[in-house]
């Protein structure tokens, strides 16, 4: 395994992705990780990430310098390189201006980290400070016209520093450089596959849970389904899943999910129909955060009531993913964590005195999908687009009524059908409809109408942290709009959302 020390670069998750794409397991850890913890993890190599700070800033993140005495290869990228050089007695020059963008790399030594790479190749720079003097034992292995020490090595100790970013696609041979470091220098075996992950994870769950019982809130989404399948493979009937129908799901979704889950996951599932409770409590509420709080609270109450009926439960399973963990441990705190109070079952373990198991907490979304496929999860579940816990409640802007719920369900069903038929469902991170709280004038036949407006949102994204509005073909958008206006009584206008995240969010509320 490889440890990536997180100095706060926006590219950190990319480093982890690249390492894992090479079938090598890695974890991102904060800079204040204790040296003894590193020793007990016993990584085959350490990568020091980039970061927005200058080592001259008082509060710049620092790792324990003892990492350089562990006898483990270290690769410092950008700020990581500067931290390494500064820690080992070299000198970093404070920048007058930043160097940002493409730079032609002149490689002096086409071996080690630059094995199988041409003498001249493109690199992507994004740095302020630069290295002025190397510590003893280091030599320059590449330069650019602006940066004399663009890459350096200490061959004896297997320390490498790259001033540019090998993890981004703008450095076309970056992946080969990382492979050279990981396989050639650290000696990692490329054995990390979803099959191995599953086997390892199943035995870990068995060890943790023993003969106790586990409950899991099943939403029908890929994360909770894959968690359920994995845990079921580990402990069988000792897992009980609870599916709460909150009355805020898409058209026919509760019914269809129930059929698929029953047919496909041969797991203990309790289906609880609680729509009335949710819809009654939401009456008259317009504030998005209030909606979330109400939904979260009722969900907890319903879930707890059901969970208490099961004897000897000691664990609660959750489908937490790696980006959530990285966000909350990042050197600079998660930027998005307070924007919306995402509804999850976070309060439950404390309330019910349960221990948490989160078998997916070191995986990215696409890895979870691959794991699902490896475990034999049905395609429709593996490829389901994410759906928020509060469901349609945060897609009906303003007051929620049964009438508006059913209106949105009809609109959304047409949209989804068309997106699927056109072959876009898997290409999009999410695609959905929103019902607006205003009316507009239209004309149908000879008559004036004054009806609702539906908005359509379709985005591409890798992890929902950022998202771009999808450039769907105009013909498809036109067709969707025609169908909605013709088939859904009460809608006379359809608009397409062309904003990206940030500054917008994916959901409207
Ligand atoms: P935003 O709107 O913050 O959404 O860009 C990012 C991702 O999170 C989903 N989302 C939620 N999921 N409870 C959830 O379980 C919520 O309250 C919630 N709000 C947003 C959203 O669908 C997108 O995938």
Short mmCIF file of C-alpha atoms and ligand atoms in Angstrom, two decimals:
data_model
loop_
_atom_site.label_atom_id
_atom_site.label_comp_id
_atom_site.label_asym_id
_atom_site.label_seq_id
_atom_site.Cartn_x
_atom_site.Cartn_y
_atom_site.Cartn_z
CA UNK A 1 0.00 0.00 0.00
CA UNK A 2 1.00 3.57 -0.71
CA UNK A 3 0.38 6.47 1.65
CA UNK A 4 -0.45 9.86 0.19
CA UNK A 5 0.16 12.69 2.63
CA UNK A 6 -2.40 15.38 1.95
CA UNK A 7 -1.01 18.88 1.85
CA UNK A 8 -4.28 20.22 0.51
CA UNK A 9 -3.90 20.20 -3.28
CA UNK A 10 -7.04 20.15 -5.35
CA UNK A 11 -5.44 17.25 -7.27
CA UNK A 12 -5.06 14.89 -4.30
CA UNK A 13 -7.94 12.68 -5.18
CA UNK A 14 -6.48 12.45 -8.67
CA UNK A 15 -3.20 11.09 -7.28
CA UNK A 16 -5.16 8.41 -5.45
CA UNK A 17 -7.13 7.62 -8.61
CA UNK A 18 -3.97 7.22 -10.67
CA UNK A 19 -2.37 4.92 -8.10
CA UNK A 20 -5.47 2.76 -7.93
CA UNK A 21 -5.82 2.67 -11.71
CA UNK A 22 -2.46 0.93 -11.58
CA UNK A 23 -4.07 -1.69 -9.30
CA UNK A 24 -2.12 -0.53 -6.27
CA UNK A 25 -3.97 0.29 -3.07
CA UNK A 26 -3.41 3.69 -1.51
CA UNK A 27 -4.83 5.86 1.24
CA UNK A 28 -4.82 9.62 1.66
CA UNK A 29 -3.84 10.68 5.17
CA UNK A 30 -3.57 14.10 6.85
CA UNK A 31 -0.10 15.62 7.37
CA UNK A 32 -0.31 15.29 11.15
CA UNK A 33 -0.41 11.48 10.96
CA UNK A 34 1.82 10.05 13.70
CA UNK A 35 5.06 8.40 12.68
CA UNK A 36 4.12 5.27 14.64
CA UNK A 37 0.89 5.01 12.68
CA UNK A 38 2.87 5.17 9.45
CA UNK A 39 5.18 2.48 10.79
CA UNK A 40 2.29 0.21 11.64
CA UNK A 41 0.70 0.74 8.21
CA UNK A 42 4.12 -0.10 6.77
CA UNK A 43 3.58 1.43 3.31
CA UNK A 44 5.78 0.52 0.37
CA UNK A 45 6.08 4.16 -0.56
CA UNK A 46 4.98 7.64 0.47
CA UNK A 47 3.73 10.38 -1.83
CA UNK A 48 3.80 13.94 -0.51
CA UNK A 49 1.07 15.81 -2.33
CA UNK A 50 1.00 19.32 -3.65
CA UNK A 51 -0.75 22.09 -1.78
CA UNK A 52 -1.65 25.75 -2.01
CA UNK A 53 0.76 26.92 0.71
CA UNK A 54 4.30 28.21 0.67
CA UNK A 55 6.68 26.58 3.14
CA UNK A 56 7.40 30.13 4.28
CA UNK A 57 3.91 30.54 5.68
CA UNK A 58 3.74 29.94 9.41
CA UNK A 59 0.69 27.76 9.13
CA UNK A 60 1.79 25.74 6.11
CA UNK A 61 1.08 22.04 6.63
CA UNK A 62 4.03 19.92 7.71
CA UNK A 63 4.59 16.22 8.14
CA UNK A 64 6.91 14.60 10.66
CA UNK A 65 10.42 14.76 9.20
CA UNK A 66 11.08 11.26 10.51
CA UNK A 67 9.33 9.96 7.38
CA UNK A 68 12.66 10.51 5.67
CA UNK A 69 14.40 8.08 8.03
CA UNK A 70 12.05 5.15 7.57
CA UNK A 71 13.94 3.67 4.63
CA UNK A 72 10.81 4.00 2.48
CA UNK A 73 10.86 5.62 -1.00
CA UNK A 74 9.29 9.09 -1.05
CA UNK A 75 7.91 11.05 -3.99
CA UNK A 76 7.26 14.74 -3.38
CA UNK A 77 5.00 16.52 -5.82
CA UNK A 78 5.10 20.34 -6.07
CA UNK A 79 4.65 21.60 -2.48
CA UNK A 80 5.50 18.04 -1.38
CA UNK A 81 8.83 18.33 -3.18
CA UNK A 82 9.52 21.70 -1.59
CA UNK A 83 8.68 20.33 1.84
CA UNK A 84 11.07 17.42 1.29
CA UNK A 85 13.93 19.55 -0.02
CA UNK A 86 13.50 22.10 2.77
CA UNK A 87 13.32 19.38 5.44
CA UNK A 88 16.51 17.73 4.21
CA UNK A 89 18.64 20.87 4.17
CA UNK A 90 18.09 22.30 0.68
CA UNK A 91 16.79 25.77 -0.11
CA UNK A 92 13.44 26.86 -1.50
CA UNK A 93 13.20 30.24 -3.19
CA UNK A 94 10.22 32.41 -2.41
CA UNK A 95 8.33 33.19 -5.59
CA UNK A 96 7.80 36.60 -7.09
CA UNK A 97 5.20 35.19 -9.44
CA UNK A 98 3.51 31.86 -10.06
CA UNK A 99 4.34 29.53 -12.92
CA UNK A 100 1.16 28.06 -14.24
CA UNK A 101 0.47 25.92 -17.29
CA UNK A 102 2.36 23.75 -19.77
CA UNK A 103 6.15 23.58 -19.68
CA UNK A 104 8.50 21.54 -21.84
CA UNK A 105 10.51 19.20 -19.67
CA UNK A 106 14.14 18.44 -20.54
CA UNK A 107 15.02 15.15 -18.96
CA UNK A 108 18.66 14.57 -18.09
CA UNK A 109 18.36 11.02 -16.88
CA UNK A 110 15.98 8.72 -18.69
CA UNK A 111 15.96 6.14 -15.95
CA UNK A 112 14.38 5.69 -12.52
CA UNK A 113 11.23 7.79 -12.42
CA UNK A 114 11.73 8.77 -16.10
CA UNK A 115 12.27 5.24 -17.44
CA UNK A 116 10.77 4.76 -20.91
CA UNK A 117 10.09 8.48 -21.25
CA UNK A 118 11.49 10.60 -24.10
CA UNK A 119 14.08 13.28 -23.41
CA UNK A 120 11.50 15.99 -24.10
CA UNK A 121 7.98 15.74 -22.80
CA UNK A 122 5.23 18.06 -21.65
CA UNK A 123 4.59 18.76 -17.98
CA UNK A 124 1.95 20.77 -16.16
CA UNK A 125 3.17 23.34 -13.68
CA UNK A 126 1.25 25.13 -10.99
CA UNK A 127 3.60 26.51 -8.38
CA UNK A 128 4.84 29.68 -6.74
CA UNK A 129 8.05 28.91 -4.84
CA UNK A 130 10.79 26.87 -6.47
CA UNK A 131 13.86 24.90 -5.46
CA UNK A 132 17.09 26.89 -5.39
CA UNK A 133 19.54 24.45 -3.88
CA UNK A 134 19.32 20.71 -3.43
CA UNK A 135 20.34 18.92 -0.23
CA UNK A 136 23.39 16.65 -0.27
CA UNK A 137 22.79 13.39 -2.10
CA UNK A 138 20.31 14.90 -4.57
CA UNK A 139 20.85 15.64 -8.24
CA UNK A 140 18.80 17.43 -10.90
CA UNK A 141 17.14 15.01 -13.31
CA UNK A 142 14.98 17.42 -15.34
CA UNK A 143 14.59 21.14 -16.04
CA UNK A 144 12.29 23.48 -17.91
CA UNK A 145 13.21 26.86 -19.36
CA UNK A 146 11.74 28.55 -16.27
CA UNK A 147 12.59 26.04 -13.60
CA UNK A 148 16.11 24.71 -13.35
CA UNK A 149 15.25 22.07 -10.77
CA UNK A 150 12.01 20.68 -12.19
CA UNK A 151 12.81 17.18 -10.95
CA UNK A 152 15.39 15.79 -8.57
CA UNK A 153 16.40 12.45 -7.12
CA UNK A 154 18.39 10.99 -4.30
CA UNK A 155 19.15 7.62 -5.82
CA UNK A 156 20.60 6.08 -2.70
CA UNK A 157 17.56 6.86 -0.57
CA UNK A 158 14.95 6.54 -3.35
CA UNK A 159 13.69 10.10 -2.81
CA UNK A 160 12.15 11.84 -5.82
CA UNK A 161 10.80 15.31 -6.27
CA UNK A 162 8.70 16.63 -9.16
CA UNK A 163 7.92 20.32 -9.34
CA UNK A 164 5.15 19.62 -11.88
CA UNK A 165 2.00 17.50 -11.50
CA UNK A 166 2.32 13.97 -12.92
CA UNK A 167 -1.24 13.12 -11.80
CA UNK A 168 -3.04 15.49 -14.19
CA UNK A 169 -3.87 14.64 -17.77
CA UNK A 170 -1.96 17.71 -18.97
CA UNK A 171 1.23 15.80 -18.13
CA UNK A 172 0.79 13.12 -20.79
CA UNK A 173 3.52 10.78 -19.50
CA UNK A 174 2.65 11.40 -15.85
CA UNK A 175 1.05 8.01 -15.40
CA UNK A 176 4.23 6.28 -16.62
CA UNK A 177 6.25 8.36 -14.15
CA UNK A 178 3.95 7.28 -11.32
CA UNK A 179 4.15 3.67 -12.46
CA UNK A 180 7.95 3.92 -12.51
CA UNK A 181 7.90 5.20 -8.94
CA UNK A 182 5.36 2.72 -7.64
CA UNK A 183 6.43 -0.44 -9.42
CA UNK A 184 10.06 0.22 -10.34
CA UNK A 185 11.17 2.13 -7.25
CA UNK A 186 8.79 1.09 -4.45
CA UNK A 187 8.45 -2.47 -5.76
CA UNK A 188 4.65 -2.53 -5.44
CA UNK A 189 2.83 -5.52 -6.92
CA UNK A 190 -0.16 -4.59 -9.06
CA UNK A 191 -2.59 -6.91 -7.34
CA UNK A 192 -5.29 -4.60 -6.00
CA UNK A 193 -8.49 -5.64 -7.77
CA UNK A 194 -12.13 -5.48 -6.77
CA UNK A 195 -12.12 -9.27 -6.35
CA UNK A 196 -9.29 -9.04 -3.84
CA UNK A 197 -10.90 -6.05 -2.16
CA UNK A 198 -14.15 -7.99 -1.76
CA UNK A 199 -12.44 -11.07 -0.31
CA UNK A 200 -10.42 -8.97 2.11
CA UNK A 201 -13.40 -6.86 3.11
CA UNK A 202 -15.65 -9.90 3.68
CA UNK A 203 -13.18 -11.49 6.06
CA UNK A 204 -12.71 -8.17 7.87
CA UNK A 205 -16.48 -7.81 8.34
CA UNK A 206 -16.69 -11.38 9.67
CA UNK A 207 -13.93 -10.66 12.14
CA UNK A 208 -15.48 -7.38 13.31
CA UNK A 209 -19.07 -8.53 13.58
CA UNK A 210 -18.59 -12.06 14.88
CA UNK A 211 -22.00 -13.50 15.73
CA UNK A 212 -23.62 -10.10 16.38
CA UNK A 213 -26.27 -8.52 14.18
CA UNK A 214 -26.09 -5.65 11.71
CA UNK A 215 -28.76 -3.31 10.36
CA UNK A 216 -28.51 -1.24 7.21
CA UNK A 217 -30.72 1.45 5.71
CA UNK A 218 -31.28 0.42 2.12
CA UNK A 219 -32.13 3.26 -0.27
CA UNK A 220 -31.99 1.40 -3.55
CA UNK A 221 -28.92 3.41 -4.53
CA UNK A 222 -25.71 1.76 -5.57
CA UNK A 223 -23.79 2.52 -2.34
CA UNK A 224 -26.25 0.96 0.06
CA UNK A 225 -26.99 -1.97 -2.29
CA UNK A 226 -23.30 -2.82 -2.68
CA UNK A 227 -22.73 -2.47 1.08
CA UNK A 228 -25.68 -4.78 1.70
CA UNK A 229 -24.43 -7.37 -0.75
CA UNK A 230 -20.91 -7.32 0.68
CA UNK A 231 -22.08 -7.60 4.27
CA UNK A 232 -24.59 -10.27 3.33
CA UNK A 233 -21.81 -12.32 1.77
CA UNK A 234 -19.91 -11.98 5.03
CA UNK A 235 -22.61 -12.68 7.62
CA UNK A 236 -25.74 -13.82 5.74
CA UNK A 237 -28.94 -13.66 7.78
CA UNK A 238 -27.27 -11.69 10.55
CA UNK A 239 -27.79 -8.65 8.35
CA UNK A 240 -31.21 -6.99 8.22
CA UNK A 241 -31.86 -4.20 5.75
CA UNK A 242 -34.57 -1.62 6.31
CA UNK A 243 -36.06 0.17 3.32
CA UNK A 244 -38.17 3.19 4.24
CA UNK A 245 -40.55 4.39 1.54
CA UNK A 246 -40.85 8.10 2.43
CA UNK A 247 -43.48 8.84 -0.22
CA UNK A 248 -40.99 11.14 -1.95
CA UNK A 249 -39.68 8.70 -4.51
CA UNK A 250 -40.03 8.82 -8.29
CA UNK A 251 -42.93 7.31 -10.19
CA UNK A 252 -43.32 3.55 -9.49
CA UNK A 253 -39.89 3.60 -7.90
CA UNK A 254 -40.82 2.12 -4.53
CA UNK A 255 -42.67 -0.72 -6.23
CA UNK A 256 -39.95 -1.37 -8.78
CA UNK A 257 -37.18 -1.18 -6.20
CA UNK A 258 -39.02 -3.59 -3.97
CA UNK A 259 -39.36 -6.08 -6.81
CA UNK A 260 -35.72 -5.76 -7.90
CA UNK A 261 -34.34 -5.91 -4.39
CA UNK A 262 -36.50 -8.89 -3.48
CA UNK A 263 -35.73 -10.74 -6.64
CA UNK A 264 -32.13 -9.86 -6.84
CA UNK A 265 -30.71 -9.43 -3.37
CA UNK A 266 -31.63 -12.54 -1.47
CA UNK A 267 -31.28 -10.59 1.70
CA UNK A 268 -33.40 -9.97 4.76
CA UNK A 269 -35.23 -6.75 3.81
CA UNK A 270 -37.99 -5.05 5.78
CA UNK A 271 -40.05 -2.69 3.64
CA UNK A 272 -41.69 0.11 5.61
CA UNK A 273 -44.28 2.28 3.96
CA UNK A 274 -44.22 5.64 5.77
CA UNK A 275 -45.17 8.15 3.06
CA UNK A 276 -48.10 9.61 5.04
CA UNK A 277 -45.93 10.52 7.99
CA UNK A 278 -43.43 12.39 5.83
CA UNK A 279 -45.93 14.22 3.66
CA UNK A 280 -48.03 15.32 6.64
CA UNK A 281 -44.97 16.67 8.45
CA UNK A 282 -43.85 18.58 5.36
CA UNK A 283 -47.16 20.40 4.95
CA UNK A 284 -46.61 24.11 4.35
CA UNK A 285 -42.81 23.91 4.66
CA UNK A 286 -40.83 25.80 2.03
CA UNK A 287 -37.35 26.19 3.51
CA UNK A 288 -34.99 23.56 2.02
CA UNK A 289 -33.01 22.98 5.19
CA UNK A 290 -36.23 22.65 7.23
CA UNK A 291 -37.43 20.08 4.71
CA UNK A 292 -34.22 18.13 5.14
CA UNK A 293 -34.37 18.30 8.92
CA UNK A 294 -37.96 17.09 9.04
CA UNK A 295 -37.26 14.26 6.62
CA UNK A 296 -34.09 13.31 8.48
CA UNK A 297 -35.86 13.25 11.84
CA UNK A 298 -38.82 11.16 10.68
CA UNK A 299 -36.49 8.81 8.88
CA UNK A 300 -34.55 8.31 12.12
CA UNK A 301 -37.71 7.72 14.13
CA UNK A 302 -39.12 5.20 11.65
CA UNK A 303 -35.78 3.49 11.25
CA UNK A 304 -35.17 3.31 14.98
CA UNK A 305 -38.59 1.88 15.65
CA UNK A 306 -38.00 -0.91 13.16
CA UNK A 307 -34.42 -1.50 14.20
CA UNK A 308 -35.46 -1.92 17.84
CA UNK A 309 -37.68 -4.81 16.83
CA UNK A 310 -34.60 -6.77 15.82
CA UNK A 311 -32.80 -8.41 18.73
CA UNK A 312 -29.07 -8.23 19.45
CA UNK A 313 -28.22 -5.54 16.92
CA UNK A 314 -24.82 -4.02 17.64
CA UNK A 315 -23.79 -2.57 14.30
CA UNK A 316 -25.16 -0.08 11.82
CA UNK A 317 -23.80 -0.31 8.28
CA UNK A 318 -23.48 2.78 6.11
CA UNK A 319 -22.43 3.25 2.51
CA UNK A 320 -20.03 6.14 3.21
CA UNK A 321 -17.62 6.70 0.32
CA UNK A 322 -14.01 7.84 0.24
CA UNK A 323 -14.57 11.43 -0.98
CA UNK A 324 -16.66 12.10 2.18
CA UNK A 325 -13.80 10.89 4.36
CA UNK A 326 -11.15 12.83 2.46
CA UNK A 327 -13.28 15.96 2.64
CA UNK A 328 -13.67 15.78 6.38
CA UNK A 329 -9.98 15.06 7.09
CA UNK A 330 -8.44 17.43 4.55
CA UNK A 331 -5.67 19.72 5.77
CA UNK A 332 -7.90 22.71 5.17
CA UNK A 333 -11.29 21.25 6.11
CA UNK A 334 -13.96 20.27 3.64
CA UNK A 335 -15.16 23.16 1.51
CA UNK A 336 -18.59 21.72 0.79
CA UNK A 337 -19.50 20.08 4.05
CA UNK A 338 -21.60 22.92 5.38
CA UNK A 339 -23.35 23.99 2.22
CA UNK A 340 -26.24 21.57 2.60
CA UNK A 341 -26.94 19.40 5.59
CA UNK A 342 -27.01 16.17 3.64
CA UNK A 343 -29.50 13.79 5.03
CA UNK A 344 -27.98 10.54 6.17
CA UNK A 345 -28.33 8.31 9.18
CA UNK A 346 -25.36 9.94 10.91
CA UNK A 347 -27.19 10.58 14.16
CA UNK A 348 -28.42 7.04 14.56
CA UNK A 349 -25.36 5.22 15.87
CA UNK A 350 -25.05 7.60 18.80
CA UNK A 351 -28.74 7.55 19.57
CA UNK A 352 -28.99 3.80 19.41
CA UNK A 353 -25.53 3.12 20.81
CA UNK A 354 -24.51 1.25 17.70
CA UNK A 355 -21.07 0.75 16.21
CA UNK A 356 -20.57 1.78 12.62
CA UNK A 357 -19.37 -0.36 9.77
CA UNK A 358 -18.58 1.41 6.55
CA UNK A 359 -17.17 -1.15 4.13
CA UNK A 360 -16.91 1.27 1.20
CA UNK A 361 -15.24 4.11 3.02
CA UNK A 362 -12.02 3.79 1.05
CA UNK A 363 -13.65 3.53 -2.37
CA UNK A 364 -14.55 6.04 -5.04
CA UNK A 365 -17.95 5.88 -6.71
CA UNK A 366 -16.79 4.15 -9.88
CA UNK A 367 -14.90 1.61 -7.78
CA UNK A 368 -18.13 0.92 -5.88
CA UNK A 369 -19.84 0.30 -9.21
CA UNK A 370 -17.08 -2.09 -10.25
CA UNK A 371 -17.28 -3.82 -6.89
CA UNK A 372 -21.06 -4.18 -7.33
CA UNK A 373 -20.54 -5.74 -10.75
CA UNK A 374 -17.87 -8.08 -9.34
CA UNK A 375 -20.27 -9.18 -6.60
CA UNK A 376 -22.93 -9.88 -9.23
CA UNK A 377 -25.23 -6.93 -8.51
CA UNK A 378 -27.85 -6.40 -11.20
CA UNK A 379 -26.95 -3.81 -13.84
CA UNK A 380 -29.93 -1.57 -13.12
CA UNK A 381 -28.71 -1.18 -9.54
CA UNK A 382 -25.02 -0.88 -10.40
CA UNK A 383 -25.73 1.95 -12.81
CA UNK A 384 -28.45 3.80 -10.92
CA UNK A 385 -27.89 7.53 -10.87
CA UNK A 386 -27.60 8.99 -7.35
CA UNK A 387 -30.88 10.07 -5.82
CA UNK A 388 -30.95 12.32 -2.75
CA UNK A 389 -32.36 11.04 0.53
CA UNK A 390 -35.01 13.82 0.73
CA UNK A 391 -36.07 12.82 -2.79
CA UNK A 392 -38.64 14.87 -4.65
CA UNK A 393 -39.16 17.10 -1.59
CA UNK A 394 -36.08 19.13 -2.60
CA UNK A 395 -37.09 19.12 -6.27
CA UNK A 396 -40.47 20.69 -5.63
CA UNK A 397 -39.44 24.23 -4.93
CA UNK A 398 -41.71 25.66 -2.28
CA UNK A 399 -44.64 23.82 -0.71
CA UNK A 400 -45.01 20.09 -1.15
CA UNK A 401 -48.47 18.71 -1.80
CA UNK A 402 -49.61 15.33 -3.03
CA UNK A 403 -50.81 17.00 -6.20
CA UNK A 404 -47.44 18.59 -6.90
CA UNK A 405 -45.68 15.34 -6.06
CA UNK A 406 -47.69 13.49 -8.64
CA UNK A 407 -47.19 16.27 -11.19
CA UNK A 408 -43.42 16.10 -10.76
CA UNK A 409 -43.51 12.29 -10.92
CA UNK A 410 -45.15 12.43 -14.35
CA UNK A 411 -42.70 15.04 -15.65
CA UNK A 412 -39.71 13.18 -14.27
CA UNK A 413 -40.86 9.83 -15.67
CA UNK A 414 -40.99 11.23 -19.20
CA UNK A 415 -37.58 12.81 -18.83
CA UNK A 416 -36.04 9.61 -17.55
CA UNK A 417 -37.63 7.49 -20.22
CA UNK A 418 -36.28 9.76 -22.96
CA UNK A 419 -32.82 9.99 -21.43
CA UNK A 420 -32.66 6.21 -21.23
CA UNK A 421 -33.97 5.67 -24.75
CA UNK A 422 -31.44 8.14 -26.14
CA UNK A 423 -28.63 6.22 -24.41
CA UNK A 424 -27.66 9.06 -22.07
CA UNK A 425 -28.59 7.60 -18.68
CA UNK A 426 -25.17 6.11 -17.89
CA UNK A 427 -23.26 9.00 -19.38
CA UNK A 428 -24.87 11.46 -17.00
CA UNK A 429 -24.12 11.72 -13.31
CA UNK A 430 -27.73 12.75 -12.70
CA UNK A 431 -30.73 13.78 -14.79
CA UNK A 432 -33.98 14.92 -13.22
CA UNK A 433 -36.83 17.40 -13.27
CA UNK A 434 -37.66 20.21 -10.86
CA UNK A 435 -41.07 21.76 -10.35
CA UNK A 436 -40.95 25.54 -9.96
CA UNK A 437 -43.23 27.54 -7.63
CA UNK A 438 -44.25 30.02 -10.34
CA UNK A 439 -46.65 29.91 -13.23
CA UNK A 440 -46.35 31.36 -16.68
CA UNK A 441 -48.66 32.17 -19.52
CA UNK A 442 -48.96 29.93 -22.54
CA UNK A 443 -51.28 29.19 -25.39
CA UNK A 444 -52.80 25.83 -26.18
CA UNK A 445 -55.11 25.53 -29.13
CA UNK A 446 -56.91 28.85 -29.04
CA UNK A 447 -56.91 29.23 -25.31
CA UNK A 448 -54.65 31.11 -22.98
CA UNK A 449 -53.11 28.95 -20.25
CA UNK A 450 -51.55 29.92 -16.96
CA UNK A 451 -49.67 26.87 -15.76
CA UNK A 452 -46.59 25.40 -14.06
CA UNK A 453 -42.98 25.50 -15.23
CA UNK A 454 -40.76 22.43 -15.14
CA UNK A 455 -37.00 22.71 -15.14
CA UNK A 456 -34.70 19.99 -16.39
CA UNK A 457 -31.29 19.37 -14.90
CA UNK A 458 -28.72 17.00 -16.42
CA UNK A 459 -25.12 17.04 -15.27
CA UNK A 460 -21.89 15.23 -15.81
CA UNK A 461 -19.59 14.71 -12.83
CA UNK A 462 -17.11 12.29 -11.34
CA UNK A 463 -17.98 12.67 -7.68
CA UNK A 464 -20.64 15.42 -7.31
CA UNK A 465 -18.05 17.81 -5.86
CA UNK A 466 -18.03 19.64 -9.15
CA UNK A 467 -20.42 19.18 -12.05
CA UNK A 468 -20.96 20.52 -15.51
CA UNK A 469 -24.33 20.92 -17.20
CA UNK A 470 -24.70 18.31 -19.89
CA UNK A 471 -24.66 19.47 -23.50
CA UNK A 472 -27.63 17.31 -24.44
CA UNK A 473 -28.58 17.46 -28.13
CA UNK A 474 -31.17 20.13 -28.89
CA UNK A 475 -33.27 17.57 -30.68
CA UNK A 476 -33.50 15.44 -27.54
CA UNK A 477 -34.27 18.46 -25.35
CA UNK A 478 -36.95 19.57 -27.80
CA UNK A 479 -38.49 16.14 -27.79
CA UNK A 480 -38.52 15.98 -23.97
CA UNK A 481 -40.09 19.42 -23.76
CA UNK A 482 -42.80 18.54 -26.30
CA UNK A 483 -43.68 15.34 -24.54
CA UNK A 484 -43.88 16.95 -21.10
CA UNK A 485 -46.07 19.84 -22.25
CA UNK A 486 -48.32 17.59 -24.33
CA UNK A 487 -48.66 14.74 -21.87
CA UNK A 488 -48.59 16.34 -18.43
CA UNK A 489 -51.63 18.41 -17.74
CA UNK A 490 -50.70 21.48 -15.74
CA UNK A 491 -47.33 22.24 -17.37
CA UNK A 492 -47.01 24.74 -20.22
CA UNK A 493 -43.30 25.58 -20.15
CA UNK A 494 -40.03 23.64 -19.83
CA UNK A 495 -36.63 25.22 -19.18
CA UNK A 496 -33.15 23.69 -19.21
CA UNK A 497 -30.68 24.47 -16.42
CA UNK A 498 -27.32 25.56 -17.91
CA UNK A 499 -25.41 26.24 -14.70
CA UNK A 500 -22.42 24.33 -13.42
CA UNK A 501 -21.27 23.47 -9.91
CA UNK A 502 -19.71 25.58 -8.50
CA UNK A 503 -21.16 28.18 -8.25
CA UNK A 504 -24.55 26.42 -8.52
CA UNK A 505 -25.27 23.09 -6.85
CA UNK A 506 -26.67 20.00 -8.53
CA UNK A 507 -29.98 20.04 -6.68
CA UNK A 508 -31.99 23.24 -6.66
CA UNK A 509 -32.67 23.18 -2.94
P1 LIG B 1 -25.51 19.30 -4.45
O1 LIG B 1 -26.91 19.72 -4.72
O2 LIG B 1 -25.02 19.65 -3.09
O3 LIG B 1 -25.55 17.72 -4.52
O4 LIG B 1 -24.57 19.74 -5.54
C1 LIG B 1 -24.43 16.87 -4.53
C2 LIG B 1 -24.94 15.45 -4.56
O5 LIG B 1 -25.60 15.15 -3.33
C3 LIG B 1 -26.95 14.83 -3.55
N1 LIG B 1 -27.71 15.48 -2.49
C4 LIG B 1 -28.19 14.85 -1.43
N2 LIG B 1 -28.13 13.55 -1.09
N3 LIG B 1 -29.34 14.04 0.84
C5 LIG B 1 -28.73 13.14 0.05
O6 LIG B 1 -28.72 11.94 0.36
C6 LIG B 1 -29.42 15.36 0.58
O7 LIG B 1 -29.99 16.14 1.33
C7 LIG B 1 -28.83 15.78 -0.62
N4 LIG B 1 -28.69 16.98 -1.22
C8 LIG B 1 -28.01 16.78 -2.36
C9 LIG B 1 -27.29 15.36 -4.93
O8 LIG B 1 -28.35 14.64 -5.52
C10 LIG B 1 -25.97 15.18 -5.64
O9 LIG B 1 -25.78 13.85 -6.07
#
